[in-house]
Short mmCIF file of C-alpha atoms in Angstrom, two decimals:
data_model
loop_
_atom_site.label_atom_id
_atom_site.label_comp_id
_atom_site.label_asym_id
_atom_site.label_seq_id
_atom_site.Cartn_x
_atom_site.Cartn_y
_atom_site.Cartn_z
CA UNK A 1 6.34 0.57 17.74
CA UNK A 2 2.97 2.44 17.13
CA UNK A 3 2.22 5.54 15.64
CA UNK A 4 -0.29 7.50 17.76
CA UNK A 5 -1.78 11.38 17.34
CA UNK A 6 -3.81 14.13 19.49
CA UNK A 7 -7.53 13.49 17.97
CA UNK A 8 -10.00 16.38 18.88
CA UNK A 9 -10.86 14.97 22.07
CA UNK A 10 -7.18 15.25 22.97
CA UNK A 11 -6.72 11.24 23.25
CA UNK A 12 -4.45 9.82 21.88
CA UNK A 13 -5.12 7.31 19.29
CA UNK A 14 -3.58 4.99 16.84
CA UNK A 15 -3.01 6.17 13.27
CA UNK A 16 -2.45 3.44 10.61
CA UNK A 17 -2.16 5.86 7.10
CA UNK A 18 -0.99 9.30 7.40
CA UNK A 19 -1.09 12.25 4.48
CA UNK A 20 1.95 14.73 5.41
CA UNK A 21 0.85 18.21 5.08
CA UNK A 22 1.52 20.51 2.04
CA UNK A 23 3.50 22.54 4.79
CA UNK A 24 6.43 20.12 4.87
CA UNK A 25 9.82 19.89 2.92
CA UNK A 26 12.11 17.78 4.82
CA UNK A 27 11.47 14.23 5.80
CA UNK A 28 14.59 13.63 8.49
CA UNK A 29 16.44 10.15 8.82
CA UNK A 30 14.72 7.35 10.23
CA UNK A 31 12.02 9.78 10.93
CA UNK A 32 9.47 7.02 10.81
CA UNK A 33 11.53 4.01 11.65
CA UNK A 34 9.88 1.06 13.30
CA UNK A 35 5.99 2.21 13.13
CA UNK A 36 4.95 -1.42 11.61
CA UNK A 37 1.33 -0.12 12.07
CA UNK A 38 1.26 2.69 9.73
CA UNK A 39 -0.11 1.04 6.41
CA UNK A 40 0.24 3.85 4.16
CA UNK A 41 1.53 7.37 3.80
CA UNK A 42 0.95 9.97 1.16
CA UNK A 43 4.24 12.25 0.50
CA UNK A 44 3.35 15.85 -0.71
CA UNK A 45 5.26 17.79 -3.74
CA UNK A 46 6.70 20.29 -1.19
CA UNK A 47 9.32 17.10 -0.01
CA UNK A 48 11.82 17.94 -1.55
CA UNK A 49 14.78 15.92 0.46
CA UNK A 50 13.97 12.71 2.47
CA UNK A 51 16.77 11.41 4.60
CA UNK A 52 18.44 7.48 4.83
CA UNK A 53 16.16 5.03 5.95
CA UNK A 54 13.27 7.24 6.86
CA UNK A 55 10.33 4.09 6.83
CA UNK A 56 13.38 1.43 7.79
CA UNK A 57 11.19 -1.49 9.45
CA UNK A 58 8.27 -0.57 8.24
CA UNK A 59 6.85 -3.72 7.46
CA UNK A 60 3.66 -2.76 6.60
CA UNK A 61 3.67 0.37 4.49
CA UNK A 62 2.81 1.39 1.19
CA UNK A 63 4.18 4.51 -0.02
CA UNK A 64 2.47 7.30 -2.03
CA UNK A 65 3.66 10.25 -3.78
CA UNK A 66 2.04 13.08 -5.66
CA UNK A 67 5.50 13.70 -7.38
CA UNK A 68 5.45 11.75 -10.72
CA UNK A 69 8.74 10.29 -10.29
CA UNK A 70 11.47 10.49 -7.34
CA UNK A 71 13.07 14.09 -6.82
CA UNK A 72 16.88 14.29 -6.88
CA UNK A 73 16.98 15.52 -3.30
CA UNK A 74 16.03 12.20 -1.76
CA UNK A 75 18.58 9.76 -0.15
CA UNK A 76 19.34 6.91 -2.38
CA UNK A 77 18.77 4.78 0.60
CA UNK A 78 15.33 6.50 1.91
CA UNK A 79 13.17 3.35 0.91
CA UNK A 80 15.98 0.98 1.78
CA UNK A 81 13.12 -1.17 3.43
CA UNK A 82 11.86 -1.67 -0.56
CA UNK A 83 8.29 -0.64 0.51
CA UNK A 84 6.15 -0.31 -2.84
CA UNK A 85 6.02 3.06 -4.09
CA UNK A 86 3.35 4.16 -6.34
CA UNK A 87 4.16 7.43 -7.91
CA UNK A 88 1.35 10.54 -9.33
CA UNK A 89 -0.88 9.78 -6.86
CA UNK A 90 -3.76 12.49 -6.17
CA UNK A 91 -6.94 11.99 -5.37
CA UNK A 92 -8.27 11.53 -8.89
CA UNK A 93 -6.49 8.08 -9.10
CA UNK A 94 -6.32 7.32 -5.94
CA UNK A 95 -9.58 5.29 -4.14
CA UNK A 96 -10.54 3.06 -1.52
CA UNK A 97 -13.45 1.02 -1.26
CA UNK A 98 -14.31 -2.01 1.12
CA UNK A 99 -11.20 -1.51 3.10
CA UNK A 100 -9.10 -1.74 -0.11
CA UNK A 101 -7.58 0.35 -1.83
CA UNK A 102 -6.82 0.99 -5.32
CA UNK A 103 -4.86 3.04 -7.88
CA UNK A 104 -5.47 3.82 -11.38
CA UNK A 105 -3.00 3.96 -13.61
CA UNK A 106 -2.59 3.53 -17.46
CA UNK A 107 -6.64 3.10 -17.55
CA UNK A 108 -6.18 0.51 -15.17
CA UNK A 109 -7.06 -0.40 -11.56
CA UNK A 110 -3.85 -1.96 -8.99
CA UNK A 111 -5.02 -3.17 -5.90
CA UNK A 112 -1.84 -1.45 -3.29
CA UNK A 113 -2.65 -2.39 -0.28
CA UNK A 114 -6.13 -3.99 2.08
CA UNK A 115 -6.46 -1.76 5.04
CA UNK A 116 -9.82 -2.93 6.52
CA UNK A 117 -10.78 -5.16 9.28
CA UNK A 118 -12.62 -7.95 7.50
CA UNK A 119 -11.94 -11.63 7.37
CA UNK A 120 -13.26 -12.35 4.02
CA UNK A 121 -13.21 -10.24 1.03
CA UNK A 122 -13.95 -10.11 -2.59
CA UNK A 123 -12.24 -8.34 -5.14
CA UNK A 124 -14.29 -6.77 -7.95
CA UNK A 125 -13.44 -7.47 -11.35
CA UNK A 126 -13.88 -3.12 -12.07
CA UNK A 127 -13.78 0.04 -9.57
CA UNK A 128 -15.46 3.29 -10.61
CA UNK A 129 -14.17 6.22 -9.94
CA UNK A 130 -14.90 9.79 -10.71
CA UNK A 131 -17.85 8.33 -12.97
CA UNK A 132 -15.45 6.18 -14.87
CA UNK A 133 -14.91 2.21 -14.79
CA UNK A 134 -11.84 0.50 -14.73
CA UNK A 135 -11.29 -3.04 -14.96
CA UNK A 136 -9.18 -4.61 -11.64
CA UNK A 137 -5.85 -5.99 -13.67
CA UNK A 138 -3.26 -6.16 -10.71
CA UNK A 139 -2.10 -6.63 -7.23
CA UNK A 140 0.95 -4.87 -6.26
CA UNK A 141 3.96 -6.12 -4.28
CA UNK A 142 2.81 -6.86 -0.75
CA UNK A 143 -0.69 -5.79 -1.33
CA UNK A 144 -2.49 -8.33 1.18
CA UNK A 145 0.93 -8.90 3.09
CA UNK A 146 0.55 -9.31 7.03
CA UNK A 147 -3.15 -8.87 7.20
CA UNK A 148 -3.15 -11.24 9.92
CA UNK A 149 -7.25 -10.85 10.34
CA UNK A 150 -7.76 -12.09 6.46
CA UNK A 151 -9.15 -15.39 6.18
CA UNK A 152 -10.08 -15.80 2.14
CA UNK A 153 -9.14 -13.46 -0.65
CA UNK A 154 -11.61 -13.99 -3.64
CA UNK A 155 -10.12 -12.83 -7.30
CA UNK A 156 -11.98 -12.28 -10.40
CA UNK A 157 -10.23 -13.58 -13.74
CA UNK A 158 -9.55 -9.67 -14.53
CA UNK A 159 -5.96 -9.40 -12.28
CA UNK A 160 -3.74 -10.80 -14.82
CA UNK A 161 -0.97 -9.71 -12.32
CA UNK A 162 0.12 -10.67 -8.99
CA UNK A 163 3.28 -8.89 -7.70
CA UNK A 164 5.97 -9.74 -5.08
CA UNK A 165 4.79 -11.67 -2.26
CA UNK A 166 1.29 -10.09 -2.40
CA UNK A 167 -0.23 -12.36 0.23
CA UNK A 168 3.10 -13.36 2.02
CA UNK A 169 3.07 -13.48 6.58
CA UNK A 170 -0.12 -14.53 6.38
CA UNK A 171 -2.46 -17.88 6.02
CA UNK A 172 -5.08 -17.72 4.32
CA UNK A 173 -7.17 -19.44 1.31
CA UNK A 174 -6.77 -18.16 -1.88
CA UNK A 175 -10.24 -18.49 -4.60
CA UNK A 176 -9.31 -17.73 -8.44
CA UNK A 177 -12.21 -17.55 -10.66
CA UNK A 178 -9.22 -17.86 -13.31
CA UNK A 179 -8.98 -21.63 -14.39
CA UNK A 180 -5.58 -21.79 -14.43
CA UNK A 181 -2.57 -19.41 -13.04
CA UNK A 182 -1.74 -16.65 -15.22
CA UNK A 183 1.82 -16.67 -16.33
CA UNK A 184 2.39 -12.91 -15.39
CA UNK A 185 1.84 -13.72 -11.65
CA UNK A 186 4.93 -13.89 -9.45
CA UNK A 187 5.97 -16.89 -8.80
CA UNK A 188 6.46 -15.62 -5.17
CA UNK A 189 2.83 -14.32 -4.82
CA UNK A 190 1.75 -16.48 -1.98
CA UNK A 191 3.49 -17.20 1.53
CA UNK A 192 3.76 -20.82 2.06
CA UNK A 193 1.41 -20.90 4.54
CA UNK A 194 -1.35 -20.05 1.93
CA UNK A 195 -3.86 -22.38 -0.03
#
């Protein structure tokens, strides 16, 4: 199941990361069930209920909210896919670069989520944004997960962290320029199918 919208040449075409309007209040029940395209999706302040399941079968999304924590109006079972959910996310801490894209948070950079179209990619060791540096310390829970096109991942000896299966339905090769694994990566980081 794909997610698809009217562009200004009224065709119709694929949408992998929508930002829900300021407008909107009310996410229903599985309102976006079973759109394993859409990578990620920015949830406004003005949400103030969200229904049971609403990205159920999502495989592939990362979830972003301006609110700074969850509201009280949302279903306790509206994320019961367990997408990551990075919370306080405007465009001040918010940046992509390369296909990849990052959040800052507690001076540091977290890689969320790769949504380019490139086999091969490098991970800098720092991201700048809004004129300030910030070193690249983690990769969040399924960051790199089912980028099927990916062939290598290259990571500097910054990311000190490596969440839930970060690289997992995928094979690929793995480069560290760290000499050894860091203890704070999960020990579920990589898919089997990974080197």
């Amino acid at each position: 199941k794909h997610f698809y919208m009217l562009n200004s040449n009224n065709e119709y075409e694929e949408v992998t990361s929508i930002e829900i309007p300021d407008t909107v209040t009310i996410i229903g029940k599985y309102q976006f069930y079973g759109f394993d395209n859409v990578t990620s999706i920015t949830i406004p302040n003005s949400v103030t209920l969200i229904g049971g399941d609403a990205f159920y079968n999502c495989s592939s999304l990362t979830i972003y909210c301006k609110a700074t924590s969850e509201p009280n109006g949302w279903n306790s079972n509206w994320n019961n896919f367990n997408r990551p959910v990075y919370y306080g996310i405007t465009k001040d801490n918010k940046v992509e670069k390369d296909g990849v894209i990052y959040v800052i948070k507690n001076n540091e950079a977290i890689v969320t989520r790769y949504a380019g179209n490139g086999t091969n990619i490098t991970i800098p060791s720092t991201i700048e944004l809004n004129g300030k540096t910030y070193s690249v310390t983690k990769i969040g829970n399924y960051a790199f997960s089912s980028c099927t096109l990916l062939t290598s991942i290259t990571l500097p000896s910054s990311v000190t962290y490596i969440g839930y299966e970060a690289v997992s339905g995928t094979s690929l090769t793995i480069y560290c320029e760290a000499s050894s694994q860091p203890s704070e990566w999960n020990s579920n980081l990589i898919d089997s199918n990974c080197k």
